[in-house]
Short mmCIF file of C-alpha atoms in Angstrom, two decimals:
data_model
loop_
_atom_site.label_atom_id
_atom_site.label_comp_id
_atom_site.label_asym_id
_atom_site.label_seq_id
_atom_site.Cartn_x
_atom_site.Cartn_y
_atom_site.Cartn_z
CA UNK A 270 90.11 162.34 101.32
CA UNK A 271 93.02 162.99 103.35
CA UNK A 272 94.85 165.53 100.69
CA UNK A 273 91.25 167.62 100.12
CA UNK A 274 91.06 167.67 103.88
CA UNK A 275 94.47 168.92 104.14
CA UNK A 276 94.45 171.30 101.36
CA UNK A 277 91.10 173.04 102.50
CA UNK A 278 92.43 174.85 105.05
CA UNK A 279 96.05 175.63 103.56
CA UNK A 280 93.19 177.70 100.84
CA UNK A 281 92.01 180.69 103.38
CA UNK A 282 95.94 180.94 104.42
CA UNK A 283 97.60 181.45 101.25
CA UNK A 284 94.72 183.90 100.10
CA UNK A 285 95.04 185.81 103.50
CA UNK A 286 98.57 186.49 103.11
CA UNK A 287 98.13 187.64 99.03
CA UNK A 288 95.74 190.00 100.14
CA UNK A 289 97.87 191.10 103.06
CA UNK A 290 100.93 191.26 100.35
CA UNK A 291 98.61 193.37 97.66
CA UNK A 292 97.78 195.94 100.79
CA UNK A 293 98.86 199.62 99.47
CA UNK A 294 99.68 200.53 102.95
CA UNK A 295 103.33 199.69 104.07
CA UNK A 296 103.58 197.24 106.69
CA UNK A 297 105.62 197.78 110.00
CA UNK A 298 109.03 195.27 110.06
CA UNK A 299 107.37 192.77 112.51
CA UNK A 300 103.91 192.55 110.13
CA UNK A 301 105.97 192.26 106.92
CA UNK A 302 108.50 189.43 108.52
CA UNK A 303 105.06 187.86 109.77
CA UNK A 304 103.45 187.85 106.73
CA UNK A 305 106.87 186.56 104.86
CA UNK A 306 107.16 183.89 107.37
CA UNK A 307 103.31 182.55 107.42
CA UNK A 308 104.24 182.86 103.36
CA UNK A 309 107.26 180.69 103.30
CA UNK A 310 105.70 177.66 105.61
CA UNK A 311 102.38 177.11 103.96
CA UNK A 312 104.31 176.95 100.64
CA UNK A 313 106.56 173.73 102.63
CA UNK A 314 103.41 172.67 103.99
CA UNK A 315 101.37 172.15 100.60
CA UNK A 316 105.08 171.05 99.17
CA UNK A 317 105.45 168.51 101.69
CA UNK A 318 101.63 167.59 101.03
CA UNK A 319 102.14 167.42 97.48
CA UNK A 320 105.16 164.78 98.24
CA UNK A 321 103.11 162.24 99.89
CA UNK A 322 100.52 162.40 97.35
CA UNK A 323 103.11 161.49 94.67
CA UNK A 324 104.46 158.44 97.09
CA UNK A 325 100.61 157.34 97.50
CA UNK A 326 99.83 157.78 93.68
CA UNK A 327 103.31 155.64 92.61
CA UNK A 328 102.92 153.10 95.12
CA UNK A 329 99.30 152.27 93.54
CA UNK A 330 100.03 153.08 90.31
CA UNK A 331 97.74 155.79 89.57
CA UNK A 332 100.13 157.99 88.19
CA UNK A 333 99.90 158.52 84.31
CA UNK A 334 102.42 160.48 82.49
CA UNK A 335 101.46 162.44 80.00
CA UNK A 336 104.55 162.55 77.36
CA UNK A 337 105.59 164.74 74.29
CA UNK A 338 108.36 165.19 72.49
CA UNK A 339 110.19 168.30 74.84
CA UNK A 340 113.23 169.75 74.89
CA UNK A 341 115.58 169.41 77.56
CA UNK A 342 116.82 172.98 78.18
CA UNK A 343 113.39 173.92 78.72
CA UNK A 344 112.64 171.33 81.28
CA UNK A 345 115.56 172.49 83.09
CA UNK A 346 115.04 176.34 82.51
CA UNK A 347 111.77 175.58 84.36
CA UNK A 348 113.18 173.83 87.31
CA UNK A 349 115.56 176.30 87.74
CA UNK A 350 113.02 178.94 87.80
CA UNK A 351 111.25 176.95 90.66
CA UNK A 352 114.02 175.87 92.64
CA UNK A 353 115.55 179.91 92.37
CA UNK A 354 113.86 181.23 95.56
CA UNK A 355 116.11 179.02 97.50
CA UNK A 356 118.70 179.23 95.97
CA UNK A 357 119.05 182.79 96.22
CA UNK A 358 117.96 183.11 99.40
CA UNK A 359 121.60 181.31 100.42
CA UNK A 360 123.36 183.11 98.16
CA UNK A 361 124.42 179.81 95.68
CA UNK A 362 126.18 180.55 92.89
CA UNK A 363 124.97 178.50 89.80
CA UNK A 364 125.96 177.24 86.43
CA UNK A 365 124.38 175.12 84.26
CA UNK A 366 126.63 174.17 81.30
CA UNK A 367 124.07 172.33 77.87
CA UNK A 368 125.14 170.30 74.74
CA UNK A 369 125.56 172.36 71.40
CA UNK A 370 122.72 170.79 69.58
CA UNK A 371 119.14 171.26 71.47
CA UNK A 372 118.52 167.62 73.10
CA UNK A 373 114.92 165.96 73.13
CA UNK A 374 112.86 163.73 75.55
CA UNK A 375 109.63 162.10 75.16
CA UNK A 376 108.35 163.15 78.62
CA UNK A 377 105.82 164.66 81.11
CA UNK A 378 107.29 167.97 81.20
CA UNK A 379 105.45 168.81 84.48
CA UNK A 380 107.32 165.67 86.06
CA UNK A 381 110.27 166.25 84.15
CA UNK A 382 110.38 169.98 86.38
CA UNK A 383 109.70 168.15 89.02
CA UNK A 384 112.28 165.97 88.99
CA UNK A 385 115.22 168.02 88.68
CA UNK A 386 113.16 170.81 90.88
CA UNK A 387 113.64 168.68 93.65
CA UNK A 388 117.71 167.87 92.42
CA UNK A 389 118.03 171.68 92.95
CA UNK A 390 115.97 172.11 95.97
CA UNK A 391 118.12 169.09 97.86
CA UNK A 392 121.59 170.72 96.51
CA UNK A 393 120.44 174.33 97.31
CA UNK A 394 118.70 173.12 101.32
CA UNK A 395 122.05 170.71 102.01
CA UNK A 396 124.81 173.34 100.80
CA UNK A 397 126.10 175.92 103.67
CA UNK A 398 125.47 179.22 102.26
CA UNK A 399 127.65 180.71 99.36
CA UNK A 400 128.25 177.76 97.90
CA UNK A 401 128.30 176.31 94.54
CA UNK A 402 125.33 174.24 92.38
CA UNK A 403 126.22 173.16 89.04
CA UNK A 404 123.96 171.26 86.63
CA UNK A 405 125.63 169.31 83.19
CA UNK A 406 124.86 167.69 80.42
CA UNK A 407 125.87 165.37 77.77
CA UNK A 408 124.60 163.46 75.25
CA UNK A 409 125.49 160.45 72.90
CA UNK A 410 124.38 156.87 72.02
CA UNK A 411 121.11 157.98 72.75
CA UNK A 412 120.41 158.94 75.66
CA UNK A 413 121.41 162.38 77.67
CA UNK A 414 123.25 162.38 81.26
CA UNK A 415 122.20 165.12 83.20
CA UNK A 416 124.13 165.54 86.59
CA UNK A 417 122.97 168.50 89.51
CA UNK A 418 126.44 168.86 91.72
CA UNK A 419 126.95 170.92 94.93
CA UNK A 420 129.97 171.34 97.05
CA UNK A 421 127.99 170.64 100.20
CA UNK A 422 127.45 168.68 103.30
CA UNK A 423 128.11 165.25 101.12
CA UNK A 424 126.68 162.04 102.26
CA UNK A 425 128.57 159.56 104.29
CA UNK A 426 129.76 156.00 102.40
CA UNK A 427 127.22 153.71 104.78
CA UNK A 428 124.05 156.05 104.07
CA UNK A 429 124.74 156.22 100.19
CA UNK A 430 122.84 153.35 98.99
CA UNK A 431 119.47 154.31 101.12
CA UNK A 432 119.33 157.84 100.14
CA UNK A 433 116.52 157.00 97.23
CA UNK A 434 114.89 154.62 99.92
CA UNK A 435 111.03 155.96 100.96
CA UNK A 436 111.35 157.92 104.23
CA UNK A 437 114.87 157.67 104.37
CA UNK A 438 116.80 160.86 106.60
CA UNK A 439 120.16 161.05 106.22
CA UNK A 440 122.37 162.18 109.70
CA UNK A 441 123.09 165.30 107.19
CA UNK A 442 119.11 166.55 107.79
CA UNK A 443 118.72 166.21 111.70
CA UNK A 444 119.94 169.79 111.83
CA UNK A 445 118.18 171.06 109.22
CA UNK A 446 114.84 173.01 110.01
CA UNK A 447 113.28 172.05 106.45
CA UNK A 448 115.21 168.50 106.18
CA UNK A 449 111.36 167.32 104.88
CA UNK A 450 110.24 163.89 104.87
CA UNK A 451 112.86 162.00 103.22
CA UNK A 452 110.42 160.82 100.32
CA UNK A 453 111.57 163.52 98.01
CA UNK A 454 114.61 161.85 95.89
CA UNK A 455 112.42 158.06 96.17
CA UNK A 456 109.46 160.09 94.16
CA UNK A 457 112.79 161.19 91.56
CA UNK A 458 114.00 157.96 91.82
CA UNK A 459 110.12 156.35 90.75
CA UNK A 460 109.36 159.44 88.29
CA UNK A 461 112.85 158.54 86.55
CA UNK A 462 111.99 154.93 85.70
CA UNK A 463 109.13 155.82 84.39
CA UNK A 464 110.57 157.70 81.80
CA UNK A 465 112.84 154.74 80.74
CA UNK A 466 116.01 156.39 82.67
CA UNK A 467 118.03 155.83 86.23
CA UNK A 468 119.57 157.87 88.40
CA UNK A 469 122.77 157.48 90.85
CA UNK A 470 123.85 159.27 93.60
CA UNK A 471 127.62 159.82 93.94
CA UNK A 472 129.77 161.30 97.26
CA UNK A 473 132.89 161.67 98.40
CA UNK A 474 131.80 161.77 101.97
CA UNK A 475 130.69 164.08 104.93
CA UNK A 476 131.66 167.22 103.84
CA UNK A 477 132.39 166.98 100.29
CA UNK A 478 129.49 167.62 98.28
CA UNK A 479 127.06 165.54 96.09
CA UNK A 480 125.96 164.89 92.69
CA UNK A 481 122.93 163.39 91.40
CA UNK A 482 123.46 162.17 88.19
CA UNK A 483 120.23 161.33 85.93
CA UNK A 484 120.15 159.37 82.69
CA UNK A 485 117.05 159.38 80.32
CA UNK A 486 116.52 158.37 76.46
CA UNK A 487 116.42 160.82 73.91
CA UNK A 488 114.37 161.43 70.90
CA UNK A 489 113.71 163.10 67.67
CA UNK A 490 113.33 166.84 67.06
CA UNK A 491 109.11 167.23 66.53
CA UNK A 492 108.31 167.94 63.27
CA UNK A 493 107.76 171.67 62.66
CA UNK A 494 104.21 172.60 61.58
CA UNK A 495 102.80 176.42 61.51
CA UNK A 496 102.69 178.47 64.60
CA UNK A 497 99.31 178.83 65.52
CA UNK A 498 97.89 182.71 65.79
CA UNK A 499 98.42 184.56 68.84
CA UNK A 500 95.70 184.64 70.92
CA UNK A 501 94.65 188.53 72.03
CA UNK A 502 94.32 188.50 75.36
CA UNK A 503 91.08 189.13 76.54
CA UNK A 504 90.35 192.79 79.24
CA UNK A 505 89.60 190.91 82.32
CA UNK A 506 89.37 193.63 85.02
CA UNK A 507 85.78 193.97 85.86
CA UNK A 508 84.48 190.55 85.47
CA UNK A 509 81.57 189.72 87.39
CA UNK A 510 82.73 186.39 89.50
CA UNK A 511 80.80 184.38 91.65
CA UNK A 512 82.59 182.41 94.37
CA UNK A 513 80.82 179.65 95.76
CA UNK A 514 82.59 177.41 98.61
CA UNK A 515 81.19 176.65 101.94
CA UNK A 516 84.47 177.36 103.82
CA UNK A 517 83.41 180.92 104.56
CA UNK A 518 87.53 181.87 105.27
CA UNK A 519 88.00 180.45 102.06
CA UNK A 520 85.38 181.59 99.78
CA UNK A 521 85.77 185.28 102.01
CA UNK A 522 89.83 185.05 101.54
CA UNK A 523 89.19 184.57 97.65
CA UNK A 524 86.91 186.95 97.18
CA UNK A 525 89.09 190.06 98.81
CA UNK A 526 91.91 189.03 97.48
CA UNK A 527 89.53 189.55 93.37
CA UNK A 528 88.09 192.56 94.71
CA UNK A 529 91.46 194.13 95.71
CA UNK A 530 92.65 193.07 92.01
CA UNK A 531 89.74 194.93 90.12
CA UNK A 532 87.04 192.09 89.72
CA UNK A 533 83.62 192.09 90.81
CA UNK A 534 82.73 189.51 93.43
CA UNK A 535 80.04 187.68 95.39
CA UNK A 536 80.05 184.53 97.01
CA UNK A 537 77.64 182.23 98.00
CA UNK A 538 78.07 179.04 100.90
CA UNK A 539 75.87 176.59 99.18
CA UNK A 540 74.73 174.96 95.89
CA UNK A 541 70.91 176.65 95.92
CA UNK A 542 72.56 179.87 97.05
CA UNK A 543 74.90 179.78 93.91
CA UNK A 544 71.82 178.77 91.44
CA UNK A 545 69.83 181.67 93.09
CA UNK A 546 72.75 184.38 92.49
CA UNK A 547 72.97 183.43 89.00
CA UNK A 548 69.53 184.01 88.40
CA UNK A 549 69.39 187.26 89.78
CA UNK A 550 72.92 188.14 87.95
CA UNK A 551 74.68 186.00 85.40
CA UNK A 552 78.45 186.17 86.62
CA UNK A 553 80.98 185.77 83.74
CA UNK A 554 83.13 183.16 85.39
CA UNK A 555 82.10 180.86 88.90
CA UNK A 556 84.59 179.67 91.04
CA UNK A 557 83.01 176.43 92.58
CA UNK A 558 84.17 174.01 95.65
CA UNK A 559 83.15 170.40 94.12
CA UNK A 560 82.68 169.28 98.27
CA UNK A 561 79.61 171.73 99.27
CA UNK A 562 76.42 170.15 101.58
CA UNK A 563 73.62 168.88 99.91
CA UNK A 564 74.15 169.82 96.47
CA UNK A 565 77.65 168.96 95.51
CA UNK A 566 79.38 171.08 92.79
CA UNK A 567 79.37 168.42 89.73
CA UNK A 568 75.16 168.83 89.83
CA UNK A 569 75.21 172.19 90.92
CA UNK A 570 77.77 173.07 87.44
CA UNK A 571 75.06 171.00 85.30
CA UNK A 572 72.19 172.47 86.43
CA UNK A 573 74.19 176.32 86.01
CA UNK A 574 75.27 174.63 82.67
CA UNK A 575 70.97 174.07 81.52
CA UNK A 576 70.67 177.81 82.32
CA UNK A 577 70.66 179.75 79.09
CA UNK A 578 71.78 182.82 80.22
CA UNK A 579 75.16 180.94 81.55
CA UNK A 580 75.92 180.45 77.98
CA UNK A 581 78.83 182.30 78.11
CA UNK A 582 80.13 181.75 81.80
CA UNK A 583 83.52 180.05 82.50
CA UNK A 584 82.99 177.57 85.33
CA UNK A 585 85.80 176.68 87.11
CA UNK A 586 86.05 173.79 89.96
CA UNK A 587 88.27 174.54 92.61
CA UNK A 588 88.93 171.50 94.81
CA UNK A 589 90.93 169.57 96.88
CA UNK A 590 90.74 166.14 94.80
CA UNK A 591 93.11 166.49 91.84
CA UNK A 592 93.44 162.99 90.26
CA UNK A 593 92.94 162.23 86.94
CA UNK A 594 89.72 160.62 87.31
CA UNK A 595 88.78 163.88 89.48
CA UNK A 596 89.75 165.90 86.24
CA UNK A 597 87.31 163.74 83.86
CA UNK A 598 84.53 163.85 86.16
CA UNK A 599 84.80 167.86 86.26
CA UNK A 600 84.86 167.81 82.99
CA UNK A 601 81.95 165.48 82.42
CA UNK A 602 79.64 167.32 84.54
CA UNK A 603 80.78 171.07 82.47
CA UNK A 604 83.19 172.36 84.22
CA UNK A 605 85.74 174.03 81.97
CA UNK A 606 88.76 174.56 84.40
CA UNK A 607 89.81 172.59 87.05
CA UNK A 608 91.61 173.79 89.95
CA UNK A 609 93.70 172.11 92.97
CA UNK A 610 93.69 173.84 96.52
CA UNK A 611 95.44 175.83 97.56
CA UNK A 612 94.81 178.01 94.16
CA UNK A 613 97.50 180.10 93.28
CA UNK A 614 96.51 183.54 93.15
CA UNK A 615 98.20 184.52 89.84
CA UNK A 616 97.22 181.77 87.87
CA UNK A 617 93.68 182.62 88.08
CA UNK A 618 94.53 186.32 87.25
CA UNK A 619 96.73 184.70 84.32
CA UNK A 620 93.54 182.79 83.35
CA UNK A 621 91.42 185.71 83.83
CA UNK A 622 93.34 187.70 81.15
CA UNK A 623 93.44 184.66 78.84
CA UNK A 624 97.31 183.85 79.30
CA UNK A 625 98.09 180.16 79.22
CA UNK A 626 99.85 179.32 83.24
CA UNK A 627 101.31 175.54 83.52
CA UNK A 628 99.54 175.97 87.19
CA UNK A 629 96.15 175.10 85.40
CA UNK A 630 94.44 171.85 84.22
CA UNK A 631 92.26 173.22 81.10
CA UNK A 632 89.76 171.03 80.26
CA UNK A 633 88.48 172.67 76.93
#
């Protein structure tokens, strides 16, 4: 209850400053720094949300990994890719040095990113700027070693064994503006051991730098089969979508932020509002809050789902709940996406024009 509360209103902000960011006209220095800075904190904020999700879901086990064989230079590739915002924007240098011979895991390769996401994030946030982030690996005996190392502000001897302790701040983060919640590196530590691996923290002290060093099992190259056929992706631009959410900044926010990218859109505040639209004008895709008044959005997708001119219409459930069980129970009443808020902009647009995103759950 807590995260959809939460997340509801970080929704209307991120759309807001999209649409703001998609604006033809230039914006004056104080507007565009505004804009950049509203930007950059509701990004923390739904990071730092996401964070004690994780803690809540490991601490009552309702975390379930969903492994396949992966390979490693592609989990890393992706956390690099996430964690490369910051680590430009201090001007770190970084290397990453790979075995010879591609290296396998049987893992979740979303928490896999995650994991050494965060490695990056913490080396990139505790290193002055200019400095140095290296990531290694090795393999043998069968398992890999996988090590993140920055030449930063180190960790002292006495705080060394409590850095992967829940809530635990480190002297290092007091003058740090985004030090966070010091649950980051306990969710890597938790995520880690579930995989069947450890990981160790190493310092020379204040001052000198850190490395994280991460250990997992390996496995065996998957089998090659055929490569399925591309998938043409489909024209998108001038779809007829129908948002329905009763958050009017959030179903208004959405909807401008379609419009400006060439869609046609209506919205609607309520479940019989949504069942009338469609009646009058069978939208290709519907964007639906599950948490509306009266009618929630699980009956108002099966009754849209009995309507035979809906045949064809994508119905997608955009929500704060984003548990497993949440995903099954979309999926149960005929939804066939399922979204979390706050819903990243592009990844509907990458959905829209039938491009597979990571940021989505598909359910068919």
């Amino acid at each position: 209850m807590l995260a959809h509360e939460l997340r509801n209103p970080l929704a209307p902000i991120r759309n807001a400053v999209e649409a703001i960011r998609m604006a033809d006209e230039a914006l004056p220095p104080r507007v565009q720094w505004a804009r950049e800075m509203i930007e950059r904190q509701s990004r923390h904020l739904a990071g730092l949300l996401e964070d004690l999700l994780d803690v809540s879901r490991i601490t009552t086990g309702k975390i379930t990994l969903k492994c396949v064989p992966i390979e490693l230079a592609s989990v890393l590739t992706a956390a690099v890719d996430a964690a490369m915002p910051s680590i430009e924007a201090r001007r770190h240098s970084l290397t990453m040095m790979l075995p010879r011979e591609p290296v396998y895991l049987n893992a979740d390769p979303t928490r896999m990113a995650q994991v050494f996401g965060n490695l990056l994030d913490n080396a990139a946030k505790y290193t002055p700027d200019g400095g140095k982030i290296e990531i290694h690996a090795a393999s043998g005996s069968g398992r890999v070693v996988i090590s993140v190392k920055d030449n930063g502000t180190g960790i002292s001897p006495e705080e060394l064994p409590e850095v992967f302790e829940l809530f635990s701040q480190s002297d290092r983060a007091l003058d740090r503006a985004q030090g966070g919640l010091g649950i980051g590196l306990s969710v890597v530590r938790s995520l880690v051991g579930m995989h069947g691996g450890a990981v160790d923290a190493q310092s020379d002290g204040l001052g000198r730098g850190t490395q994280m060093t991460v250990t997992l099992p390996v496995t065996q190259a998957p089998s090659s089969s055929d490569p399925l056929p591309p998938i043409a992706p489909r024209q998108s631009r001038g779809l007829r979508i129908l948002v329905v959410d009763d958050n009017r900044d959030a179903a208004d926010s959405l909807a401008i932020l379609l419009e400006m990218t060439g869609y046609h859109v209506r919205t609607a505040a309520d479940g019989p509002a949504a069942l009338e639209q469609c009646q009058r004008e069978a939208p290709d895709v519907v964007l639906l809050d599950i948490g509306l008044p009266g009618m929630d959005g699980y009956e108002v997708a099966r009754r849209l789902k009995r309507m035979p001119r809906l045949a064809q219409t994508i119905l997608i459930a955009t929500t704060g709940y984003g548990q497993a069980e949440d995903v099954a129970r979309s999926k149960s009443a005929g939804f066939d996406y399922h979204f979390v808020k706050p819903v990243e902009p592009d990844n509907l647009i990458a959905l829209f024009d039938g491009l597979h995103d990571e940021g989505t759950m598909p359910l068919i």
